[in-house]
Amino acid sequence: MLDPDWVGAHHEDFDVFHLHFGFDAQSPAQLSALVDALRLHGKPLVYTVHDLRNPHQPDPATHDAALDVVIPAADHLITLTPGAAQSIRSRWNRTATVLPHPHVVELARLTRPRPVRDRFRVGVHAKSLRPNMSVLPVVRVLADTVAELSSAELQVNIHREVADPRSAAHAPHLLQALEELADRGRLTLTVHDYFDDDQLWDYLASLDLSVLPYLFGTHSGWLEACHDLGTAVAAPDCGFYAQQRPCLTYGHSQQGGLDEGSLRAAVQTAYEERPAPRATEQHRTQERDALAAAHRALYTSTLQ
């Protein structure tokens, strides 16, 4: 759908071209050609700005170049938080409509009780080590912090490909360091294949606190899922996570590094104030209905 030829062949099949993700591999020239094809056929472009900084790209220049094409060209912009909207206004002099992210977990699961546990579990999921993750410094602080709390434990999850020498995600030194911490009883390490949705929801619901070890980013679907399931989140102060949903914040960014004290304080707060706020089925249903209406109104105005 990002190919101008696709637009040429299918422009009679759609009214509005709404872009969210999926253009990481497109060059600015290719995106410009896409914009030209949409304009040629009179098709408005709506872009929801999820990422002002791409979590999969170490160098921000690549994503910046793409945004420099798409954001000025869009007929309408949406984003998730006031902070992101202000950044868009400052960088491109464009106004973005702020609409919250809808629920991630299916509505029926929002009413399911959380598992009853007698221990406070902190979790870090390193996934496949996205470029925006700084796992080991965060885990070491968490291991020390959790050891000082009564009936508390730290669980670290990581995808199996991190242990596979044939994989681009292979990180033997990190894995060795995590295994050494596990051998010393400082954490439980779980190496596994990608979770499907049900496995992921079960995992998140098993945590009292999920710590996001990000050095850069903008918004988080993971945070939304935790809110759906009643799991507290400690998010870094880079990006606009704290404006997205109720969460704890600690200092962690490429510019400032890791603020160990604020991370320890976030864990302590989650420990003392549990259980975390949880989305309700009623609120998420009302929110989704409002979002649908807002999108319909936006599409209608864009087509006039």
Tab-separated table of C-alpha atoms in Angstrom:
chain	number	residue	atom	x	y	z
A	1	MET	CA	0.000	0.000	0.000
A	2	LEU	CA	3.021	2.300	0.301
A	3	ASP	CA	3.821	1.748	-3.382
A	4	PRO	CA	2.561	4.527	-5.687
A	5	ASP	CA	1.584	1.842	-8.191
A	6	TRP	CA	-0.714	0.289	-5.578
A	7	VAL	CA	-2.403	3.667	-5.095
A	8	GLY	CA	-2.771	3.975	-8.849
A	9	ALA	CA	-4.387	0.549	-9.104
A	10	HIS	CA	-6.643	0.837	-6.034
A	11	HIS	CA	-7.496	4.524	-5.615
A	12	GLU	CA	-11.153	3.829	-6.392
A	13	ASP	CA	-11.305	1.320	-3.530
A	14	PHE	CA	-10.711	3.742	-0.644
A	15	ASP	CA	-11.632	7.266	0.436
A	16	VAL	CA	-8.903	8.156	2.938
A	17	PHE	CA	-5.338	6.847	3.293
A	18	HIS	CA	-4.638	6.568	7.034
A	19	LEU	CA	-1.041	5.804	7.954
A	20	HIS	CA	0.051	4.487	11.359
A	21	PHE	CA	3.200	2.339	11.031
A	22	GLY	CA	5.068	0.250	8.516
A	23	PHE	CA	7.125	2.777	6.583
A	24	ASP	CA	10.483	2.162	8.318
A	25	ALA	CA	12.055	0.785	5.152
A	26	GLN	CA	10.776	3.546	2.856
A	27	SER	CA	13.206	6.251	1.778
A	28	PRO	CA	12.140	9.914	1.777
A	29	ALA	CA	12.007	9.735	-2.027
A	30	GLN	CA	9.667	6.737	-1.883
A	31	LEU	CA	7.425	8.453	0.650
A	32	SER	CA	7.358	11.580	-1.511
A	33	ALA	CA	6.288	9.441	-4.464
A	34	LEU	CA	3.499	7.961	-2.325
A	35	VAL	CA	2.320	11.452	-1.356
A	36	ASP	CA	2.373	12.529	-5.012
A	37	ALA	CA	0.298	9.496	-6.013
A	38	LEU	CA	-2.310	10.247	-3.332
A	39	ARG	CA	-2.538	13.865	-4.462
A	40	LEU	CA	-2.780	12.829	-8.098
A	41	HIS	CA	-5.874	10.792	-7.309
A	42	GLY	CA	-7.353	13.260	-4.800
A	43	LYS	CA	-6.989	10.972	-1.810
A	44	PRO	CA	-6.427	12.692	1.556
A	45	LEU	CA	-3.630	11.471	3.828
A	46	VAL	CA	-4.225	11.128	7.575
A	47	TYR	CA	-1.240	10.239	9.737
A	48	THR	CA	-1.328	9.172	13.386
A	49	VAL	CA	2.045	10.127	14.858
A	50	HIS	CA	2.768	7.279	17.254
A	51	ASP	CA	6.538	7.647	17.137
A	52	LEU	CA	8.479	10.877	17.044
A	53	ARG	CA	11.521	8.703	17.717
A	54	ASN	CA	11.518	5.232	16.170
A	55	PRO	CA	12.373	2.624	18.856
A	56	HIS	CA	13.794	0.277	16.211
A	57	GLN	CA	16.328	2.729	14.749
A	58	PRO	CA	19.468	3.718	16.698
A	59	ASP	CA	20.004	6.835	14.579
A	60	PRO	CA	17.070	9.277	14.765
A	61	ALA	CA	18.023	10.835	11.411
A	62	THR	CA	16.330	8.075	9.410
A	63	HIS	CA	12.935	8.518	11.061
A	64	ASP	CA	13.308	12.302	11.125
A	65	ALA	CA	13.755	12.300	7.354
A	66	ALA	CA	10.590	10.239	6.922
A	67	LEU	CA	8.611	12.504	9.246
A	68	ASP	CA	9.866	15.536	7.322
A	69	VAL	CA	8.003	14.152	4.303
A	70	VAL	CA	4.860	12.708	5.876
A	71	ILE	CA	3.968	15.290	8.537
A	72	PRO	CA	4.015	18.378	6.267
A	73	ALA	CA	2.138	16.452	3.553
A	74	ALA	CA	-0.646	15.031	5.719
A	75	ASP	CA	-4.109	16.530	5.395
A	76	HIS	CA	-4.713	15.781	9.056
A	77	LEU	CA	-2.508	14.657	11.934
A	78	ILE	CA	-3.415	12.708	15.060
A	79	THR	CA	-1.227	11.901	18.034
A	80	LEU	CA	-1.712	10.395	21.481
A	81	THR	CA	-0.523	13.002	23.980
A	82	PRO	CA	-0.373	16.784	24.409
A	83	GLY	CA	3.415	16.635	24.652
A	84	ALA	CA	3.723	14.940	21.285
A	85	ALA	CA	1.321	17.495	19.796
A	86	GLN	CA	3.462	20.330	21.151
A	87	SER	CA	6.590	18.744	19.676
A	88	ILE	CA	4.864	18.453	16.296
A	89	ARG	CA	3.816	22.105	16.508
A	90	SER	CA	7.340	23.199	17.394
A	91	ARG	CA	9.120	21.131	14.752
A	92	TRP	CA	6.743	21.360	11.793
A	93	ASN	CA	4.258	24.121	12.681
A	94	ARG	CA	1.427	21.614	12.306
A	95	THR	CA	-1.532	21.015	14.615
A	96	ALA	CA	-2.271	17.432	15.617
A	97	THR	CA	-5.550	16.252	17.114
A	98	VAL	CA	-4.852	14.492	20.427
A	99	LEU	CA	-6.787	11.237	20.789
A	100	PRO	CA	-5.982	8.535	23.367
A	101	HIS	CA	-4.900	5.049	22.410
A	102	PRO	CA	-7.802	2.557	22.648
A	103	HIS	CA	-7.662	-0.595	24.731
A	104	VAL	CA	-5.146	-3.238	23.660
A	105	VAL	CA	-6.470	-6.208	25.620
A	106	GLU	CA	-9.853	-7.490	24.434
A	107	LEU	CA	-12.731	-6.051	26.432
A	108	ALA	CA	-13.933	-9.384	27.798
A	109	ARG	CA	-10.619	-9.908	29.556
A	110	LEU	CA	-10.788	-6.575	31.382
A	111	THR	CA	-13.294	-8.041	33.832
A	112	ARG	CA	-11.176	-11.100	34.641
A	113	PRO	CA	-9.774	-10.962	38.206
A	114	ARG	CA	-6.033	-10.653	38.565
A	115	PRO	CA	-4.235	-13.718	39.917
A	116	VAL	CA	-3.858	-13.772	43.693
A	117	ARG	CA	-0.232	-13.852	44.754
A	118	ASP	CA	1.586	-13.398	48.068
A	119	ARG	CA	4.713	-11.872	46.543
A	120	PHE	CA	5.398	-8.551	44.836
A	121	ARG	CA	6.752	-9.324	41.356
A	122	VAL	CA	8.728	-6.823	39.294
A	123	GLY	CA	9.230	-7.701	35.638
A	124	VAL	CA	11.513	-6.548	32.838
A	125	HIS	CA	10.839	-7.979	29.390
A	126	ALA	CA	13.874	-7.430	27.187
A	127	LYS	CA	12.071	-8.859	24.145
A	128	SER	CA	14.642	-9.148	21.327
A	129	LEU	CA	16.693	-6.178	22.532
A	130	ARG	CA	15.275	-3.347	20.475
A	131	PRO	CA	17.812	-0.569	19.895
A	132	ASN	CA	16.029	1.677	22.403
A	133	MET	CA	16.580	-0.762	25.284
A	134	SER	CA	19.275	-0.476	27.938
A	135	VAL	CA	18.544	-3.618	29.899
A	136	LEU	CA	21.466	-4.499	32.152
A	137	PRO	CA	21.889	-1.174	34.019
A	138	VAL	CA	18.153	-1.147	34.783
A	139	VAL	CA	18.116	-4.796	35.859
A	140	ARG	CA	21.089	-4.344	38.214
A	141	VAL	CA	19.371	-1.469	40.021
A	142	LEU	CA	16.140	-3.463	40.213
A	143	ALA	CA	17.932	-6.512	41.605
A	144	ASP	CA	19.397	-4.430	44.430
A	145	THR	CA	16.095	-2.670	45.096
A	146	VAL	CA	13.919	-5.773	45.108
A	147	ALA	CA	16.359	-7.549	47.444
A	148	GLU	CA	15.576	-4.904	50.080
A	149	LEU	CA	11.800	-5.465	49.929
A	150	SER	CA	9.949	-8.129	51.877
A	151	SER	CA	8.294	-10.870	49.792
A	152	ALA	CA	9.454	-9.380	46.486
A	153	GLU	CA	11.044	-10.897	43.401
A	154	LEU	CA	12.460	-9.821	40.054
A	155	GLN	CA	11.674	-11.649	36.819
A	156	VAL	CA	13.512	-10.944	33.568
A	157	ASN	CA	12.171	-12.292	30.281
A	158	ILE	CA	14.018	-12.357	26.995
A	159	HIS	CA	13.378	-13.910	23.601
A	160	ARG	CA	15.163	-17.099	22.638
A	161	GLU	CA	16.794	-15.517	19.587
A	162	VAL	CA	19.027	-13.461	21.896
A	163	ALA	CA	20.747	-16.772	22.723
A	164	ASP	CA	20.943	-17.873	19.073
A	165	PRO	CA	24.318	-17.161	17.404
A	166	ARG	CA	22.564	-17.153	14.012
A	167	SER	CA	20.228	-14.350	15.021
A	168	ALA	CA	20.803	-10.629	14.546
A	169	ALA	CA	19.585	-10.222	18.133
A	170	HIS	CA	22.337	-12.474	19.518
A	171	ALA	CA	23.782	-10.883	22.676
A	172	PRO	CA	25.903	-13.457	24.542
A	173	HIS	CA	27.484	-10.971	26.957
A	174	LEU	CA	24.107	-9.681	28.151
A	175	LEU	CA	22.736	-13.187	28.468
A	176	GLN	CA	25.790	-14.267	30.463
A	177	ALA	CA	25.394	-11.323	32.838
A	178	LEU	CA	21.711	-12.113	33.367
A	179	GLU	CA	22.482	-15.794	33.950
A	180	GLU	CA	25.098	-14.861	36.550
A	181	LEU	CA	22.545	-12.702	38.393
A	182	ALA	CA	20.050	-15.576	38.219
A	183	ASP	CA	22.640	-18.038	39.559
A	184	ARG	CA	23.190	-15.720	42.527
A	185	GLY	CA	19.463	-15.705	43.256
A	186	ARG	CA	19.052	-12.055	42.318
A	187	LEU	CA	16.415	-12.692	39.670
A	188	THR	CA	14.514	-15.336	37.747
A	189	LEU	CA	15.503	-15.460	34.070
A	190	THR	CA	13.041	-16.830	31.518
A	191	VAL	CA	14.185	-17.359	27.911
A	192	HIS	CA	11.303	-18.140	25.575
A	193	ASP	CA	9.824	-17.780	22.106
A	194	TYR	CA	7.538	-14.862	21.269
A	195	PHE	CA	4.330	-14.869	23.310
A	196	ASP	CA	0.997	-14.990	21.538
A	197	ASP	CA	-1.620	-12.548	22.825
A	198	ASP	CA	-3.031	-14.808	25.542
A	199	GLN	CA	0.449	-15.703	26.790
A	200	LEU	CA	1.420	-12.031	26.856
A	201	TRP	CA	-1.688	-11.041	28.816
A	202	ASP	CA	-1.075	-13.882	31.288
A	203	TYR	CA	2.533	-12.729	31.692
A	204	LEU	CA	1.627	-9.077	32.250
A	205	ALA	CA	-1.128	-9.965	34.704
A	206	SER	CA	1.391	-12.024	36.690
A	207	LEU	CA	3.421	-8.860	37.389
A	208	ASP	CA	2.765	-6.187	39.959
A	209	LEU	CA	5.151	-3.801	38.194
A	210	SER	CA	6.453	-3.831	34.615
A	211	VAL	CA	9.586	-1.715	34.122
A	212	LEU	CA	10.202	-0.358	30.616
A	213	PRO	CA	13.991	-0.191	30.080
A	214	TYR	CA	13.828	2.338	27.239
A	215	LEU	CA	16.450	4.964	26.446
A	216	PHE	CA	14.298	6.682	23.843
A	217	GLY	CA	10.799	6.462	22.417
A	218	THR	CA	7.492	8.311	22.345
A	219	HIS	CA	4.433	6.213	23.272
A	220	SER	CA	3.819	2.593	24.286
A	221	GLY	CA	1.236	-0.042	23.469
A	222	TRP	CA	2.794	-2.163	26.242
A	223	LEU	CA	1.808	0.515	28.755
A	224	GLU	CA	-1.766	0.413	27.432
A	225	ALA	CA	-1.936	-3.349	27.889
A	226	CYS	CA	-0.660	-3.035	31.457
A	227	HIS	CA	-3.339	-0.427	32.160
A	228	ASP	CA	-5.958	-2.822	30.804
A	229	LEU	CA	-4.733	-5.592	33.110
A	230	GLY	CA	-4.048	-3.583	36.282
A	231	THR	CA	-0.260	-3.901	36.213
A	232	ALA	CA	1.717	-0.862	37.346
A	233	VAL	CA	4.309	0.529	34.924
A	234	ALA	CA	7.575	2.322	35.604
A	235	ALA	CA	8.338	4.231	32.404
A	236	PRO	CA	11.369	6.363	31.545
A	237	ASP	CA	11.091	10.129	31.410
A	238	CYS	CA	12.037	10.210	27.734
A	239	GLY	CA	9.070	10.449	25.392
A	240	PHE	CA	5.540	11.067	26.640
A	241	TYR	CA	4.645	7.838	28.446
A	242	ALA	CA	3.548	9.641	31.608
A	243	GLN	CA	0.959	11.615	29.627
A	244	GLN	CA	-0.452	8.484	28.043
A	245	ARG	CA	-1.768	6.574	31.065
A	246	PRO	CA	-1.205	6.663	34.839
A	247	CYS	CA	2.289	5.328	35.467
A	248	LEU	CA	5.392	5.811	37.564
A	249	THR	CA	8.355	7.593	36.012
A	250	TYR	CA	12.110	7.293	36.432
A	251	GLY	CA	15.008	9.111	34.830
A	252	HIS	CA	16.368	7.274	31.783
A	253	SER	CA	17.396	8.778	28.467
A	254	GLN	CA	20.255	8.922	26.005
A	255	GLN	CA	21.092	12.429	27.155
A	256	GLY	CA	20.850	11.940	30.914
A	257	GLY	CA	21.563	8.237	31.349
A	258	LEU	CA	19.972	6.293	34.189
A	259	ASP	CA	18.876	7.997	37.404
A	260	GLU	CA	19.167	5.082	39.807
A	261	GLY	CA	17.503	6.896	42.695
A	262	SER	CA	14.329	7.639	40.774
A	263	LEU	CA	14.115	4.017	39.595
A	264	ARG	CA	14.426	2.762	43.165
A	265	ALA	CA	11.771	5.256	44.244
A	266	ALA	CA	9.390	4.091	41.508
A	267	VAL	CA	9.692	0.481	42.650
A	268	GLN	CA	9.162	1.489	46.273
A	269	THR	CA	6.052	3.488	45.354
A	270	ALA	CA	4.584	0.599	43.349
A	271	TYR	CA	5.308	-1.722	46.288
A	272	GLU	CA	3.591	0.558	48.806
A	273	GLU	CA	0.630	1.690	46.701
A	274	ARG	CA	-0.454	-1.560	45.057
A	275	PRO	CA	-2.763	-2.505	43.499
A	276	ALA	CA	-2.270	-0.256	40.490
A	277	PRO	CA	-5.179	1.574	38.813
A	278	ARG	CA	-6.892	-0.608	36.209
A	279	ALA	CA	-9.003	0.237	33.203
A	280	THR	CA	-12.644	-0.812	33.407
A	281	GLU	CA	-14.658	-2.380	30.629
A	282	GLN	CA	-17.143	0.490	30.832
A	283	HIS	CA	-14.497	3.212	30.505
A	284	ARG	CA	-12.630	1.480	27.698
A	285	THR	CA	-15.914	0.871	25.826
A	286	GLN	CA	-16.931	4.515	26.151
A	287	GLU	CA	-13.454	5.608	25.121
A	288	ARG	CA	-13.490	3.379	22.053
A	289	ASP	CA	-16.914	4.682	21.015
A	290	ALA	CA	-15.676	8.257	21.411
A	291	LEU	CA	-12.565	7.478	19.382
A	292	ALA	CA	-14.631	5.944	16.593
A	293	ALA	CA	-16.843	9.022	16.504
A	294	ALA	CA	-13.817	11.323	16.487
A	295	HIS	CA	-12.270	9.443	13.581
A	296	ARG	CA	-15.529	9.474	11.633
A	297	ALA	CA	-15.830	13.246	12.127
A	298	LEU	CA	-12.206	13.756	11.124
A	299	TYR	CA	-12.552	11.643	7.971
A	300	THR	CA	-15.780	13.429	7.060
A	301	SER	CA	-14.223	16.877	7.435
A	302	THR	CA	-11.159	15.791	5.489
A	303	LEU	CA	-13.293	14.639	2.573
A	304	GLN	CA	-15.313	17.845	2.334
